[in-house]
PDB file of C-alpha atoms in Angstrom:
ATOM      1  CA  UNK U 115     -21.132  -6.415   0.639  1.00 83.00           C
ATOM      2  CA  UNK U 116     -20.218  -2.598   0.646  1.00 94.00           C
ATOM      3  CA  UNK U 117     -17.673  -1.321   3.184  1.00 96.00           C
ATOM      4  CA  UNK U 118     -15.397   1.540   3.638  1.00 98.00           C
ATOM      5  CA  UNK U 119     -11.595   1.866   2.909  1.00 99.00           C
ATOM      6  CA  UNK U 120      -9.369   4.438   4.380  1.00 99.00           C
ATOM      7  CA  UNK U 121      -6.154   5.867   3.403  1.00 99.00           C
ATOM      8  CA  UNK U 122      -4.182   7.915   6.087  1.00 99.00           C
ATOM      9  CA  UNK U 123      -1.597  10.316   4.892  1.00 99.00           C
ATOM     10  CA  UNK U 124       0.836  11.352   7.643  1.00 96.00           C
ATOM     11  CA  UNK U 125       4.354  11.967   8.298  1.00 97.00           C
ATOM     12  CA  UNK U 126       6.248   9.496  10.318  1.00 97.00           C
ATOM     13  CA  UNK U 127       9.067  11.373  12.127  1.00 96.00           C
ATOM     14  CA  UNK U 128      12.537   9.606  11.734  1.00 96.00           C
ATOM     15  CA  UNK U 129      13.962   8.947  15.496  1.00 93.00           C
ATOM     16  CA  UNK U 130      10.385   8.904  17.020  1.00 96.00           C
ATOM     17  CA  UNK U 131       9.148   5.380  16.316  1.00 98.00           C
ATOM     18  CA  UNK U 132       7.350   4.688  19.595  1.00 98.00           C
ATOM     19  CA  UNK U 133       5.488   8.135  19.017  1.00 98.00           C
ATOM     20  CA  UNK U 134       4.768   7.379  15.454  1.00 98.00           C
ATOM     21  CA  UNK U 135       3.373   3.657  16.507  1.00 99.00           C
ATOM     22  CA  UNK U 136       1.075   5.055  18.946  1.00 99.00           C
ATOM     23  CA  UNK U 137      -0.055   8.007  16.609  1.00 98.00           C
ATOM     24  CA  UNK U 138      -0.893   5.268  14.117  1.00 99.00           C
ATOM     25  CA  UNK U 139      -3.126   3.535  16.600  1.00 99.00           C
ATOM     26  CA  UNK U 140      -5.142   6.837  17.233  1.00 99.00           C
ATOM     27  CA  UNK U 141      -5.586   7.547  13.505  1.00 99.00           C
ATOM     28  CA  UNK U 142      -6.781   3.874  12.875  1.00 99.00           C
ATOM     29  CA  UNK U 143      -9.066   4.526  15.624  1.00 99.00           C
ATOM     30  CA  UNK U 144     -10.363   7.632  13.930  1.00 99.00           C
ATOM     31  CA  UNK U 145     -10.629   6.058  10.665  1.00 99.00           C
ATOM     32  CA  UNK U 146     -12.655   3.145  12.217  1.00 99.00           C
ATOM     33  CA  UNK U 147     -14.762   5.481  13.949  1.00 99.00           C
ATOM     34  CA  UNK U 148     -15.758   7.200  10.461  1.00 98.00           C
ATOM     35  CA  UNK U 149     -16.791   3.594   9.258  1.00 98.00           C
ATOM     36  CA  UNK U 150     -13.494   2.442   7.556  1.00 99.00           C
ATOM     37  CA  UNK U 151     -13.143  -1.427   7.752  1.00 99.00           C
ATOM     38  CA  UNK U 152      -9.917  -1.656   5.750  1.00 99.00           C
ATOM     39  CA  UNK U 153      -7.180   1.027   6.729  1.00 99.00           C
ATOM     40  CA  UNK U 154      -3.873   1.916   4.982  1.00 99.00           C
ATOM     41  CA  UNK U 155      -1.172   3.726   6.436  1.00 99.00           C
ATOM     42  CA  UNK U 156       1.953   5.023   4.667  1.00 99.00           C
ATOM     43  CA  UNK U 157       5.283   3.294   3.792  1.00 99.00           C
ATOM     44  CA  UNK U 158       7.888   3.430   6.830  1.00 99.00           C
ATOM     45  CA  UNK U 159       5.258   4.979   8.933  1.00 99.00           C
ATOM     46  CA  UNK U 160       6.849   3.739  11.975  1.00 99.00           C
ATOM     47  CA  UNK U 161      10.356   4.485  11.549  1.00 98.00           C
ATOM     48  CA  UNK U 162       9.577   7.514   9.498  1.00 98.00           C
ATOM     49  CA  UNK U 163      10.999   7.677   5.766  1.00 98.00           C
ATOM     50  CA  UNK U 164      14.725   8.525   5.961  1.00 96.00           C
ATOM     51  CA  UNK U 165      17.979   7.466   4.515  1.00 95.00           C
ATOM     52  CA  UNK U 166      19.720   7.847   7.595  1.00 95.00           C
ATOM     53  CA  UNK U 167      21.018   4.285   8.452  1.00 95.00           C
ATOM     54  CA  UNK U 168      21.438   5.213  12.143  1.00 96.00           C
ATOM     55  CA  UNK U 169      17.910   6.329  12.630  1.00 96.00           C
ATOM     56  CA  UNK U 170      16.542   3.403  10.599  1.00 97.00           C
ATOM     57  CA  UNK U 171      18.490   0.935  12.658  1.00 97.00           C
ATOM     58  CA  UNK U 172      17.369   2.349  15.792  1.00 97.00           C
ATOM     59  CA  UNK U 173      13.795   2.137  14.631  1.00 98.00           C
ATOM     60  CA  UNK U 174      14.157  -1.539  12.915  1.00 98.00           C
ATOM     61  CA  UNK U 175      12.022  -4.235  14.743  1.00 99.00           C
ATOM     62  CA  UNK U 176      11.329  -7.861  13.827  1.00 99.00           C
ATOM     63  CA  UNK U 177       8.257  -8.769  12.003  1.00 99.00           C
ATOM     64  CA  UNK U 178       6.722  -9.877  15.235  1.00 98.00           C
ATOM     65  CA  UNK U 179       7.669  -6.789  17.018  1.00 98.00           C
ATOM     66  CA  UNK U 180       5.714  -3.809  18.687  1.00 99.00           C
ATOM     67  CA  UNK U 181       4.374  -2.756  15.422  1.00 99.00           C
ATOM     68  CA  UNK U 182       2.622  -6.113  14.785  1.00 99.00           C
ATOM     69  CA  UNK U 183       1.291  -6.439  18.735  1.00 99.00           C
ATOM     70  CA  UNK U 184      -0.050  -3.021  18.268  1.00 99.00           C
ATOM     71  CA  UNK U 185      -1.892  -3.249  15.148  1.00 99.00           C
ATOM     72  CA  UNK U 186      -3.237  -6.874  15.896  1.00 99.00           C
ATOM     73  CA  UNK U 187      -4.733  -5.374  19.089  1.00 99.00           C
ATOM     74  CA  UNK U 188      -6.266  -2.569  17.341  1.00 99.00           C
ATOM     75  CA  UNK U 189      -7.725  -4.574  14.457  1.00 99.00           C
ATOM     76  CA  UNK U 190      -9.070  -7.091  17.228  1.00 99.00           C
ATOM     77  CA  UNK U 191     -10.752  -4.308  19.160  1.00 99.00           C
ATOM     78  CA  UNK U 192     -11.991  -2.378  16.200  1.00 99.00           C
ATOM     79  CA  UNK U 193     -12.829  -5.157  13.887  1.00 99.00           C
ATOM     80  CA  UNK U 194     -10.905  -3.719  11.078  1.00 99.00           C
ATOM     81  CA  UNK U 195      -7.966  -4.681   8.698  1.00 99.00           C
ATOM     82  CA  UNK U 196      -5.042  -2.674   8.844  1.00 99.00           C
ATOM     83  CA  UNK U 197      -1.844  -2.285   6.084  1.00 99.00           C
ATOM     84  CA  UNK U 198       1.030  -0.136   6.822  1.00 99.00           C
ATOM     85  CA  UNK U 199       4.685   0.100   6.786  1.00 99.00           C
ATOM     86  CA  UNK U 200       7.811  -0.107   9.231  1.00 99.00           C
ATOM     87  CA  UNK U 201      11.533  -0.881   9.018  1.00 99.00           C
ATOM     88  CA  UNK U 202      12.266  -4.544   9.614  1.00 99.00           C
ATOM     89  CA  UNK U 203      15.361  -5.970  11.117  1.00 98.00           C
ATOM     90  CA  UNK U 204      16.408  -9.686  10.418  1.00 98.00           C
ATOM     91  CA  UNK U 205      19.651 -11.317  10.475  1.00 96.00           C
ATOM     92  CA  UNK U 206      21.419  -8.091  10.547  1.00 96.00           C
ATOM     93  CA  UNK U 207      19.761  -6.822   7.621  1.00 98.00           C
ATOM     94  CA  UNK U 208      17.070  -4.079   7.154  1.00 99.00           C
ATOM     95  CA  UNK U 209      14.009  -4.486   5.135  1.00 99.00           C
ATOM     96  CA  UNK U 210      11.413  -1.785   3.899  1.00 99.00           C
ATOM     97  CA  UNK U 211       8.692  -4.064   4.954  1.00 99.00           C
ATOM     98  CA  UNK U 212       4.936  -3.923   5.214  1.00 99.00           C
ATOM     99  CA  UNK U 213       2.296  -5.831   7.218  1.00 99.00           C
ATOM    100  CA  UNK U 214      -1.622  -6.588   6.492  1.00 99.00           C
ATOM    101  CA  UNK U 215      -3.008  -7.309  10.042  1.00 99.00           C
ATOM    102  CA  UNK U 216      -6.686  -8.419  10.799  1.00 98.00           C
ATOM    103  CA  UNK U 217      -8.528  -9.391  13.920  1.00 97.00           C
ATOM    104  CA  UNK U 218      -7.213 -12.706  14.037  1.00 96.00           C
ATOM    105  CA  UNK U 219      -3.558 -11.490  13.707  1.00 97.00           C
ATOM    106  CA  UNK U 220      -1.079 -11.514  10.794  1.00 99.00           C
ATOM    107  CA  UNK U 221      -2.486 -11.880   7.366  1.00 99.00           C
ATOM    108  CA  UNK U 222       0.506 -10.865   5.102  1.00 99.00           C
ATOM    109  CA  UNK U 223       4.333  -9.708   5.856  1.00 99.00           C
ATOM    110  CA  UNK U 224       5.838  -8.482   2.734  1.00 99.00           C
ATOM    111  CA  UNK U 225       9.223  -6.898   1.895  1.00 99.00           C
ATOM    112  CA  UNK U 226       9.509  -4.302  -0.885  1.00 99.00           C
ATOM    113  CA  UNK U 227      10.876  -5.803  -3.962  1.00 99.00           C
ATOM    114  CA  UNK U 228      12.055  -2.860  -5.705  1.00 99.00           C
ATOM    115  CA  UNK U 229      13.976  -0.325  -3.589  1.00 99.00           C
ATOM    116  CA  UNK U 230      14.187   3.172  -4.846  1.00 97.00           C
ATOM    117  CA  UNK U 231      17.205   5.352  -5.121  1.00 96.00           C
ATOM    118  CA  UNK U 232      19.234   5.544  -1.988  1.00 96.00           C
ATOM    119  CA  UNK U 233      17.208   2.909  -0.324  1.00 97.00           C
ATOM    120  CA  UNK U 234      19.522   0.513  -2.389  1.00 98.00           C
ATOM    121  CA  UNK U 235      22.303   1.557  -0.078  1.00 98.00           C
ATOM    122  CA  UNK U 236      20.408   0.857   2.979  1.00 98.00           C
ATOM    123  CA  UNK U 237      17.858  -2.054   2.706  1.00 99.00           C
ATOM    124  CA  UNK U 238      17.861  -5.538   1.498  1.00 99.00           C
ATOM    125  CA  UNK U 239      15.525  -6.249  -1.594  1.00 98.00           C
ATOM    126  CA  UNK U 240      12.619  -8.141  -0.637  1.00 98.00           C
ATOM    127  CA  UNK U 241      12.529 -12.014  -0.580  1.00 97.00           C
ATOM    128  CA  UNK U 242       8.781 -12.880   0.070  1.00 97.00           C
ATOM    129  CA  UNK U 243       7.241 -12.560  -2.946  1.00 96.00           C
ATOM    130  CA  UNK U 244       3.976 -11.404  -3.820  1.00 98.00           C
ATOM    131  CA  UNK U 245       0.856 -12.914  -2.040  1.00 97.00           C
ATOM    132  CA  UNK U 246      -2.620 -12.051  -1.539  1.00 98.00           C
ATOM    133  CA  UNK U 247      -4.699 -12.794   1.669  1.00 99.00           C
ATOM    134  CA  UNK U 248      -8.529 -13.658   2.564  1.00 98.00           C
ATOM    135  CA  UNK U 249      -9.762 -11.265   4.703  1.00 97.00           C
ATOM    136  CA  UNK U 250     -13.370 -10.699   6.124  1.00 95.00           C
ATOM    137  CA  UNK U 251     -13.322  -7.852   3.586  1.00 97.00           C
ATOM    138  CA  UNK U 252     -12.346  -9.320   0.409  1.00 96.00           C
ATOM    139  CA  UNK U 253      -9.190 -10.492  -1.197  1.00 98.00           C
ATOM    140  CA  UNK U 254      -6.437  -7.987  -0.472  1.00 98.00           C
ATOM    141  CA  UNK U 255      -2.866  -7.604  -1.913  1.00 99.00           C
ATOM    142  CA  UNK U 256       0.167  -5.738  -0.636  1.00 99.00           C
ATOM    143  CA  UNK U 257       2.866  -3.932  -2.188  1.00 99.00           C
ATOM    144  CA  UNK U 258       4.864  -0.590  -1.526  1.00 99.00           C
ATOM    145  CA  UNK U 259       5.384   2.511  -3.373  1.00 98.00           C
ATOM    146  CA  UNK U 260       8.053   1.970  -6.318  1.00 98.00           C
ATOM    147  CA  UNK U 261       6.911  -1.430  -6.702  1.00 98.00           C
ATOM    148  CA  UNK U 262       3.811   0.027  -8.688  1.00 97.00           C
ATOM    149  CA  UNK U 263       6.532   1.189 -11.368  1.00 96.00           C
ATOM    150  CA  UNK U 264       6.597  -2.485 -12.480  1.00 97.00           C
ATOM    151  CA  UNK U 265       3.534  -3.457 -14.085  1.00 96.00           C
ATOM    152  CA  UNK U 266       4.042  -7.051 -13.179  1.00 97.00           C
ATOM    153  CA  UNK U 267       3.456  -6.556  -9.625  1.00 98.00           C
ATOM    154  CA  UNK U 268      -0.057  -5.653  -9.807  1.00 98.00           C
ATOM    155  CA  UNK U 269      -0.655  -8.145 -12.596  1.00 97.00           C
ATOM    156  CA  UNK U 270       0.289 -11.043 -10.354  1.00 98.00           C
ATOM    157  CA  UNK U 271      -1.537  -9.793  -7.383  1.00 98.00           C
ATOM    158  CA  UNK U 272      -4.598  -9.390  -9.645  1.00 97.00           C
ATOM    159  CA  UNK U 273      -4.123 -12.907 -11.237  1.00 97.00           C
ATOM    160  CA  UNK U 274      -3.935 -14.482  -7.666  1.00 97.00           C
ATOM    161  CA  UNK U 275      -7.302 -12.954  -6.729  1.00 96.00           C
ATOM    162  CA  UNK U 276      -6.605  -9.894  -5.106  1.00 98.00           C
ATOM    163  CA  UNK U 277     -10.016  -7.130  -5.259  1.00 98.00           C
ATOM    164  CA  UNK U 278      -8.063  -4.772  -3.237  1.00 98.00           C
ATOM    165  CA  UNK U 279      -4.306  -3.750  -3.403  1.00 99.00           C
ATOM    166  CA  UNK U 280      -3.176  -1.922  -0.559  1.00 99.00           C
ATOM    167  CA  UNK U 281      -0.083   0.406  -1.215  1.00 99.00           C
ATOM    168  CA  UNK U 282       1.756   2.127   1.765  1.00 99.00           C
ATOM    169  CA  UNK U 283       4.004   4.871  -0.285  1.00 99.00           C
ATOM    170  CA  UNK U 284       6.157   7.869   0.441  1.00 98.00           C
ATOM    171  CA  UNK U 285       6.055   9.387  -3.004  1.00 97.00           C
ATOM    172  CA  UNK U 286       8.725  11.698  -3.552  1.00 95.00           C
ATOM    173  CA  UNK U 287      10.292  13.405  -6.769  1.00 88.00           C
ATOM    174  CA  UNK U 288      12.981  12.176  -8.788  1.00 80.00           C
ATOM    175  CA  UNK U 289      10.952   9.937 -11.638  1.00 75.00           C
ATOM    176  CA  UNK U 290       8.817  12.161 -13.672  1.00 77.00           C
ATOM    177  CA  UNK U 291       9.459  15.027 -15.664  1.00 74.00           C
ATOM    178  CA  UNK U 292       6.126  16.793 -14.888  1.00 75.00           C
ATOM    179  CA  UNK U 293       5.375  16.825 -11.132  1.00 81.00           C
ATOM    180  CA  UNK U 294       1.710  17.357 -11.156  1.00 86.00           C
ATOM    181  CA  UNK U 295      -0.970  17.142 -14.036  1.00 88.00           C
ATOM    182  CA  UNK U 296      -4.051  19.425 -14.485  1.00 85.00           C
ATOM    183  CA  UNK U 297      -5.939  17.253 -12.161  1.00 87.00           C
ATOM    184  CA  UNK U 298      -3.242  17.628  -9.416  1.00 88.00           C
ATOM    185  CA  UNK U 299      -2.007  13.949  -9.816  1.00 95.00           C
ATOM    186  CA  UNK U 300       1.556  13.105  -9.577  1.00 95.00           C
ATOM    187  CA  UNK U 301       2.879  10.412 -12.254  1.00 94.00           C
ATOM    188  CA  UNK U 302       2.962   7.692  -9.253  1.00 96.00           C
ATOM    189  CA  UNK U 303      -0.749   8.348  -8.650  1.00 96.00           C
ATOM    190  CA  UNK U 304      -1.839   8.579 -12.356  1.00 96.00           C
ATOM    191  CA  UNK U 305       0.051   5.079 -12.775  1.00 96.00           C
ATOM    192  CA  UNK U 306      -1.871   3.615  -9.915  1.00 98.00           C
ATOM    193  CA  UNK U 307      -5.049   4.580 -11.201  1.00 98.00           C
ATOM    194  CA  UNK U 308      -4.266   3.361 -14.762  1.00 97.00           C
ATOM    195  CA  UNK U 309      -3.230  -0.219 -13.251  1.00 97.00           C
ATOM    196  CA  UNK U 310      -6.277  -0.384 -11.530  1.00 98.00           C
ATOM    197  CA  UNK U 311      -8.281  -0.190 -14.398  1.00 97.00           C
ATOM    198  CA  UNK U 312      -6.176  -2.296 -16.461  1.00 97.00           C
ATOM    199  CA  UNK U 313      -6.111  -4.964 -13.688  1.00 97.00           C
ATOM    200  CA  UNK U 314      -9.602  -4.577 -12.555  1.00 97.00           C
ATOM    201  CA  UNK U 315      -8.876  -3.846  -8.702  1.00 98.00           C
ATOM    202  CA  UNK U 316      -9.456  -1.366  -6.166  1.00 98.00           C
ATOM    203  CA  UNK U 317      -6.295   0.391  -5.124  1.00 99.00           C
ATOM    204  CA  UNK U 318      -5.717   2.338  -1.907  1.00 99.00           C
ATOM    205  CA  UNK U 319      -2.398   4.524  -1.872  1.00 99.00           C
ATOM    206  CA  UNK U 320      -1.475   6.158   1.483  1.00 99.00           C
ATOM    207  CA  UNK U 321       1.390   8.552   1.197  1.00 99.00           C
ATOM    208  CA  UNK U 322       3.464  10.453   3.642  1.00 98.00           C
ATOM    209  CA  UNK U 323       3.246  14.296   3.337  1.00 97.00           C
ATOM    210  CA  UNK U 324       5.140  17.288   3.951  1.00 95.00           C
ATOM    211  CA  UNK U 325       8.701  17.010   5.033  1.00 94.00           C
ATOM    212  CA  UNK U 326      10.831  14.887   7.213  1.00 91.00           C
ATOM    213  CA  UNK U 327      14.490  15.889   7.685  1.00 87.00           C
ATOM    214  CA  UNK U 328      15.641  16.609   4.062  1.00 87.00           C
ATOM    215  CA  UNK U 329      12.945  14.372   2.448  1.00 93.00           C
ATOM    216  CA  UNK U 330       9.946  16.472   0.821  1.00 94.00           C
ATOM    217  CA  UNK U 331       6.879  14.165   0.223  1.00 96.00           C
ATOM    218  CA  UNK U 332       4.234  14.637  -2.667  1.00 96.00           C
ATOM    219  CA  UNK U 333       1.163  13.363  -0.737  1.00 97.00           C
ATOM    220  CA  UNK U 334      -1.402  12.345  -3.324  1.00 97.00           C
ATOM    221  CA  UNK U 335      -3.099   9.435  -1.356  1.00 98.00           C
ATOM    222  CA  UNK U 336      -6.081   8.379  -3.016  1.00 99.00           C
ATOM    223  CA  UNK U 337      -8.340   5.419  -3.638  1.00 99.00           C
ATOM    224  CA  UNK U 338      -9.374   4.174  -7.333  1.00 99.00           C
ATOM    225  CA  UNK U 339     -11.897   1.660  -8.374  1.00 98.00           C
ATOM    226  CA  UNK U 340     -11.528  -1.172 -10.840  1.00 98.00           C
ATOM    227  CA  UNK U 341     -12.503   0.941 -13.861  1.00 97.00           C
ATOM    228  CA  UNK U 342     -10.186   3.665 -12.975  1.00 97.00           C
ATOM    229  CA  UNK U 343     -12.350   6.252 -11.420  1.00 98.00           C
ATOM    230  CA  UNK U 344     -11.229   8.100  -8.337  1.00 98.00           C
ATOM    231  CA  UNK U 345     -13.207   7.803  -5.489  1.00 98.00           C
ATOM    232  CA  UNK U 346     -11.538   9.972  -3.039  1.00 98.00           C
ATOM    233  CA  UNK U 347      -8.307  12.154  -3.274  1.00 97.00           C
ATOM    234  CA  UNK U 348      -5.843  13.030  -4.243  1.00 97.00           C
ATOM    235  CA  UNK U 349      -4.627  14.718  -1.288  1.00 97.00           C
ATOM    236  CA  UNK U 350      -2.238  17.867  -1.494  1.00 95.00           C
ATOM    237  CA  UNK U 351       1.247  17.348  -0.563  1.00 94.00           C
ATOM    238  CA  UNK U 352       1.032  19.276   2.743  1.00 95.00           C
ATOM    239  CA  UNK U 353      -1.921  17.987   4.193  1.00 96.00           C
ATOM    240  CA  UNK U 354      -2.260  15.043   6.876  1.00 98.00           C
ATOM    241  CA  UNK U 355      -5.654  13.553   6.646  1.00 98.00           C
ATOM    242  CA  UNK U 356      -7.645  10.516   6.231  1.00 99.00           C
ATOM    243  CA  UNK U 357      -9.759   9.675   3.548  1.00 99.00           C
ATOM    244  CA  UNK U 358     -12.547   7.525   3.112  1.00 99.00           C
ATOM    245  CA  UNK U 359     -14.214   5.517   0.013  1.00 99.00           C
ATOM    246  CA  UNK U 360     -16.722   2.714  -0.401  1.00 98.00           C
ATOM    247  CA  UNK U 361     -15.648  -0.441  -1.848  1.00 97.00           C
ATOM    248  CA  UNK U 362     -17.619  -3.484  -2.981  1.00 95.00           C
ATOM    249  CA  UNK U 363     -15.782  -6.594  -4.127  1.00 91.00           C
ATOM    250  CA  UNK U 364     -18.794  -7.378  -6.309  1.00 91.00           C
ATOM    251  CA  UNK U 365     -17.729  -4.264  -8.589  1.00 91.00           C
ATOM    252  CA  UNK U 366     -14.109  -5.882  -8.939  1.00 90.00           C
ATOM    253  CA  UNK U 367     -15.952  -8.955 -10.103  1.00 90.00           C
ATOM    254  CA  UNK U 368     -18.225  -7.105 -12.466  1.00 90.00           C
ATOM    255  CA  UNK U 369     -15.099  -5.218 -13.976  1.00 91.00           C
ATOM    256  CA  UNK U 370     -13.845  -8.705 -15.301  1.00 89.00           C
ATOM    257  CA  UNK U 371     -16.460  -8.585 -18.111  1.00 90.00           C
ATOM    258  CA  UNK U 372     -17.116  -5.193 -19.688  1.00 90.00           C
ATOM    259  CA  UNK U 373     -19.340  -6.258 -22.425  1.00 89.00           C
ATOM    260  CA  UNK U 374     -20.316  -9.676 -23.941  1.00 88.00           C
ATOM    261  CA  UNK U 375     -17.063  -9.608 -26.139  1.00 94.00           C
ATOM    262  CA  UNK U 376     -14.515  -7.673 -23.789  1.00 91.00           C
ATOM    263  CA  UNK U 377     -13.329  -9.651 -21.260  1.00 90.00           C
ATOM    264  CA  UNK U 378      -9.689  -8.390 -19.953  1.00 90.00           C
ATOM    265  CA  UNK U 379      -8.743 -11.433 -18.204  1.00 89.00           C
ATOM    266  CA  UNK U 380     -10.010 -13.950 -20.762  1.00 88.00           C
ATOM    267  CA  UNK U 381      -8.663 -12.027 -23.501  1.00 89.00           C
ATOM    268  CA  UNK U 382      -5.040 -12.435 -22.505  1.00 91.00           C
ATOM    269  CA  UNK U 383      -2.817 -14.247 -25.116  1.00 94.00           C
ATOM    270  CA  UNK U 384      -0.930 -16.569 -22.478  1.00 91.00           C
ATOM    271  CA  UNK U 385       0.296 -18.635 -25.589  1.00 91.00           C
ATOM    272  CA  UNK U 386       2.207 -15.798 -26.570  1.00 94.00           C
ATOM    273  CA  UNK U 387       3.196 -14.022 -22.909  1.00 91.00           C
ATOM    274  CA  UNK U 388       2.613 -14.804 -19.208  1.00 88.00           C
ATOM    275  CA  UNK U 389       3.754 -13.570 -15.839  1.00 91.00           C
ATOM    276  CA  UNK U 390       5.078 -16.184 -13.272  1.00 88.00           C
ATOM    277  CA  UNK U 391       5.138 -15.780  -9.585  1.00 88.00           C
ATOM    278  CA  UNK U 392       6.861 -18.306  -7.108  1.00 85.00           C
ATOM    279  CA  UNK U 393       7.550 -20.614 -10.334  1.00 84.00           C
ATOM    280  CA  UNK U 394       3.915 -20.803 -11.030  1.00 86.00           C
ATOM    281  CA  UNK U 395       2.902 -19.280 -14.542  1.00 87.00           C
ATOM    282  CA  UNK U 396      -0.319 -17.163 -13.929  1.00 86.00           C
TER     283      UNK U 396
END
């Protein structure tokens, strides 16, 4: 079964959550019209990515708030699966959260585990673990931006059976010495591609672009396959656009066996090392 995955690169404007939400639905509709069945939006797409706590508090919403309602209605009407980020409020705390939504409603509710830089002053670290959902378009895992810098995240999702990992991002400077390599890739994107290959999964990264307030984004949205091949992207840092690429879960399964004697999952030395998730060794 082959279908299309879309990554939508756009700038969510701080202080304009309702407008951002309405725009996200229009962009989802456009991607679906282009044939996309899985659609990924950026990190904090609805609130906008900002470190202004007042703006974030004003835009914050519960998991079952207007964004889940809007995306569920769009997913049901269009027959798609949607992943994207929003600012969540729960018990007086703010979370940098993401949703995976299908035609039947909520599939995954994720809270960013690894907070980057000034995010630590505003958000509470995620407490919902790492999970994978079965969807009409394969098994999908979810993480957010800086989570990719911790290789255990993608490994856990892959070992739980993810065939695609959707990654809402808002990539910014502050980690790598070299901003872009000769292929136009920022370090974050290059790392995502390498991990797709090492974990035998598709990865779809949707970043914010341009500027919002005093934050400048690096763009670089892309989709890569389980062999580390770029299927579409990267987008430049100042472009708002949607990229669409083909995905076939059978390719993710085939990537598990590179040759008769090269089988990355089977070759793991779990007698020497391992990863755990939710108290379970994988």
